[in-house]
CSV table of C-alpha atoms and ligand atoms in Angstrom, one decimal:
chain,number,residue,atom,x,y,z
A,1,MET,CA,5.7,-13.4,7.3
A,2,SER,CA,7.2,-10.6,5.0
A,3,PRO,CA,10.5,-10.0,5.7
A,4,SER,CA,11.8,-7.0,7.9
A,5,GLY,CA,14.7,-5.6,9.0
A,6,HIS,CA,16.8,-6.8,12.1
A,7,ARG,CA,12.6,-9.1,12.0
A,8,TYR,CA,11.5,-6.4,14.3
A,9,ASN,CA,8.2,-6.2,12.7
A,10,PRO,CA,7.4,-2.7,13.3
A,11,TRP,CA,4.1,-2.9,11.1
A,12,ASP,CA,0.3,-3.3,12.0
A,13,PHE,CA,-2.4,-3.6,8.9
A,14,PHE,CA,-5.7,-2.5,9.3
A,15,VAL,CA,-8.2,-4.6,7.6
A,16,VAL,CA,-11.5,-2.3,7.0
A,17,GLU,CA,-14.5,-3.3,5.3
A,18,ASP,CA,-16.5,-0.7,7.0
A,19,LYS,CA,-17.6,1.3,3.9
A,20,GLU,CA,-18.2,4.6,5.4
A,21,THR,CA,-14.1,4.2,5.8
A,22,LEU,CA,-13.6,3.4,2.8
A,23,LYS,CA,-15.1,5.9,2.1
A,24,GLN,CA,-12.8,8.8,4.4
A,25,LEU,CA,-9.6,6.6,2.9
A,26,SER,CA,-11.0,7.4,-0.9
A,27,VAL,CA,-10.7,11.0,0.4
A,28,SER,CA,-7.3,11.2,2.1
A,29,LYS,CA,-5.9,11.9,-0.4
A,30,ALA,CA,-5.9,13.8,-4.1
A,31,ALA,CA,-5.3,11.8,-6.1
A,32,GLY,CA,-5.7,8.4,-7.5
A,33,ALA,CA,-7.5,7.1,-4.1
A,34,ALA,CA,-11.1,7.1,-5.4
A,35,LEU,CA,-11.0,3.1,-6.5
A,36,ILE,CA,-10.8,2.5,-2.6
A,37,GLU,CA,-13.8,4.6,-2.8
A,38,ASN,CA,-16.2,0.9,-4.2
A,39,ALA,CA,-13.1,-1.6,-3.0
A,40,ALA,CA,-14.4,-4.8,-1.5
A,41,ALA,CA,-12.2,-4.5,1.2
A,42,ALA,CA,-8.9,-2.1,2.1
A,43,ILE,CA,-5.7,-2.9,4.1
A,44,VAL,CA,-4.5,-0.2,5.3
A,45,VAL,CA,0.0,-1.0,5.8
A,46,THR,CA,1.2,1.5,8.8
A,47,ALA,CA,3.8,0.6,11.1
A,48,ASP,CA,5.5,2.1,14.4
A,49,THR,CA,7.8,4.4,13.2
A,50,THR,CA,10.0,4.0,16.7
A,51,LYS,CA,10.7,0.4,15.9
A,52,THR,CA,13.2,0.5,13.2
A,53,ASP,CA,14.4,3.8,10.9
A,54,VAL,CA,12.9,1.0,7.3
A,55,TRP,CA,9.2,1.5,8.8
A,56,VAL,CA,9.0,2.6,4.6
A,57,GLU,CA,10.7,-0.6,3.7
A,58,ASP,CA,9.6,-2.9,5.6
A,59,CYS,CA,5.9,-1.9,4.6
A,60,SER,CA,6.6,-1.6,1.0
A,61,ILE,CA,7.3,-5.2,1.1
A,62,ALA,CA,4.9,-5.7,3.2
A,63,THR,CA,2.5,-4.4,1.2
A,64,ILE,CA,3.5,-6.1,-2.9
A,65,ILE,CA,3.9,-9.1,-0.6
A,66,MET,CA,0.3,-9.2,0.0
A,67,GLN,CA,-0.7,-7.6,-4.0
A,68,LEU,CA,1.2,-11.6,-4.5
A,69,ALA,CA,-0.8,-13.4,-1.9
A,70,ALA,CA,-4.7,-11.4,-3.6
A,71,GLU,CA,-3.2,-12.5,-7.6
A,72,GLU,CA,-2.6,-15.5,-5.7
A,73,LEU,CA,-6.1,-16.3,-4.3
A,74,GLY,CA,-7.3,-14.6,-7.4
A,75,LEU,CA,-8.0,-10.5,-6.9
A,76,GLY,CA,-7.3,-8.2,-7.5
A,77,SER,CA,-5.4,-4.9,-5.9
A,78,CYS,CA,-4.1,-1.2,-5.8
A,79,TRP,CA,-1.2,0.3,-4.1
A,80,VAL,CA,-2.3,3.2,-2.9
A,81,GLN,CA,0.4,5.2,-1.8
A,82,ILE,CA,-0.7,7.8,1.5
A,83,ARG,CA,3.5,8.8,2.3
A,84,LEU,CA,4.2,11.7,1.4
A,85,ARG,CA,1.3,12.5,-0.3
A,86,LYS,CA,-1.2,15.3,0.4
A,87,ASP,CA,-5.1,15.9,0.3
A,88,ALA,CA,-7.4,18.3,-1.8
A,89,GLU,CA,-7.0,21.1,0.3
A,90,GLY,CA,-3.3,20.3,1.6
A,91,ASN,CA,-3.5,18.1,4.2
A,92,ASP,CA,-0.8,14.9,5.2
A,93,ALA,CA,-2.9,12.4,3.0
A,94,ASN,CA,-0.7,10.6,6.8
A,95,ASP,CA,-2.3,13.0,9.4
A,96,ASN,CA,-5.5,12.3,7.4
A,97,VAL,CA,-4.9,8.1,7.8
A,98,LYS,CA,-4.2,8.2,11.3
A,99,LYS,CA,-7.7,10.4,11.9
A,100,ILE,CA,-9.9,7.8,10.4
A,101,LEU,CA,-8.4,5.0,12.3
A,102,ASN,CA,-7.3,6.4,15.3
A,103,LEU,CA,-3.8,5.9,14.9
A,104,PRO,CA,-1.1,7.0,17.7
A,105,GLU,CA,1.6,9.5,16.9
A,106,HIS,CA,4.3,7.4,16.9
A,107,TYR,CA,2.9,5.6,14.0
A,108,ALA,CA,2.9,6.2,9.9
A,109,ALA,CA,1.0,5.4,7.2
A,110,LEU,CA,2.7,3.7,4.1
A,111,SER,CA,0.3,2.8,1.3
A,112,ILE,CA,-4.0,1.4,1.8
A,113,LEU,CA,-4.1,-2.0,-0.4
A,114,ALA,CA,-7.3,-1.7,-2.3
A,115,LEU,CA,-9.3,-5.2,-2.6
A,116,GLY,CA,-11.5,-6.6,-5.2
A,117,HIS,CA,-12.8,-8.8,-7.8
A,118,LYS,CA,-11.2,-7.7,-11.4
A,119,GLU,CA,-13.2,-6.7,-14.0
A,120,LYS,CA,-10.7,-7.2,-16.2
A,121,GLU,CA,-8.2,-9.3,-17.0
A,122,SER,CA,-5.1,-7.5,-18.2
A,123,LYS,CA,-2.5,-9.3,-20.5
A,124,PRO,CA,0.6,-9.8,-19.0
A,125,PHE,CA,4.2,-8.2,-19.7
A,126,ASP,CA,5.6,-8.8,-23.0
A,127,GLU,CA,8.8,-10.0,-22.9
A,128,GLU,CA,10.1,-9.4,-26.0
A,129,LYS,CA,9.4,-5.3,-23.5
A,130,MET,CA,11.8,-5.9,-20.9
A,131,LEU,CA,14.4,-3.4,-20.5
A,132,TRP,CA,17.3,-5.6,-19.6
A,133,GLU,CA,19.2,-2.5,-20.8
A,134,ARG,CA,18.7,-1.4,-16.8
A,135,VAL,CA,20.3,-4.5,-16.1
A,136,HIS,CA,24.7,-3.6,-15.8
A,137,TYR,CA,27.1,-6.3,-15.4
B,1,LIG,C1,4.9,3.1,-4.6
B,1,LIG,C2,3.6,2.8,-5.7
B,1,LIG,C3,2.9,3.8,-5.7
B,1,LIG,C4,1.2,3.7,-6.0
B,1,LIG,N1,1.0,4.4,-6.2
B,1,LIG,C5,-0.6,4.4,-6.8
B,1,LIG,C6,-2.2,5.4,-6.0
B,1,LIG,O1,-1.7,6.2,-5.4
B,1,LIG,N2,-3.2,5.3,-7.0
B,1,LIG,C7,-3.2,4.2,-7.4
B,1,LIG,O2,-4.1,4.1,-8.4
B,1,LIG,N3,-2.1,3.1,-8.2
B,1,LIG,C8,-1.1,3.4,-7.8
B,1,LIG,N4,0.2,2.6,-8.0
B,1,LIG,C9,0.0,1.3,-9.1
B,1,LIG,C10,0.7,2.1,-10.0
B,1,LIG,O3,0.0,2.9,-10.6
B,1,LIG,C11,0.4,0.6,-10.1
B,1,LIG,O4,1.4,-0.9,-10.2
B,1,LIG,C12,1.7,0.1,-12.5
B,1,LIG,O5,0.7,1.2,-12.7
B,1,LIG,C13,1.9,-0.9,-12.6
B,1,LIG,O6,0.4,-1.6,-12.7
B,1,LIG,P1,0.8,-2.1,-14.2
B,1,LIG,O7,1.3,-3.9,-12.8
B,1,LIG,O8,-0.7,-3.1,-14.3
B,1,LIG,O9,0.8,-2.6,-15.6
B,1,LIG,C14,1.1,2.6,-7.6
B,1,LIG,C15,2.6,1.9,-7.5
B,1,LIG,C16,2.8,2.0,-6.2
B,1,LIG,C17,4.4,1.0,-6.3
């Protein structure tokens, strides 16, 4: 039910719980993906890029809404960026993820949402540090 431009719903979500696949995804890009290996599960957010020119926006909104839903369920989550990222050898992270999931050419992976039980609860944002000067009237 995440909003999408023209309600084209371009996404396909891949829920991964298989340990070996989580491990492969954790090295699909060079930095910031290692946490996937020990995550309880991950959701790969992909889209059929031929359906709409705003698949990046649609997938971003879906990812953040899943983070809010996870929070509501008491689960921790972390957005792992795939689009425009490279692995340790300089290969495209999106190509790596597509190979792991056997995705067709016209699909793209925007992000991987790693999910798990929180080790610790983060403090809420300090209201005094809100960047109100960035709001312009
Ligand atoms: C577009 C985007 C890409 C991100 N990519 C990664 C990533 O690849 N790896 C990672 O560990 N965290 C990633 N994050 C998580 C951010 O680092 C995190 O949301 C930010 O530090 C805020 O954390 P906080 O809510 O605890 O303040 C990404 C977040 C966004 C919105």
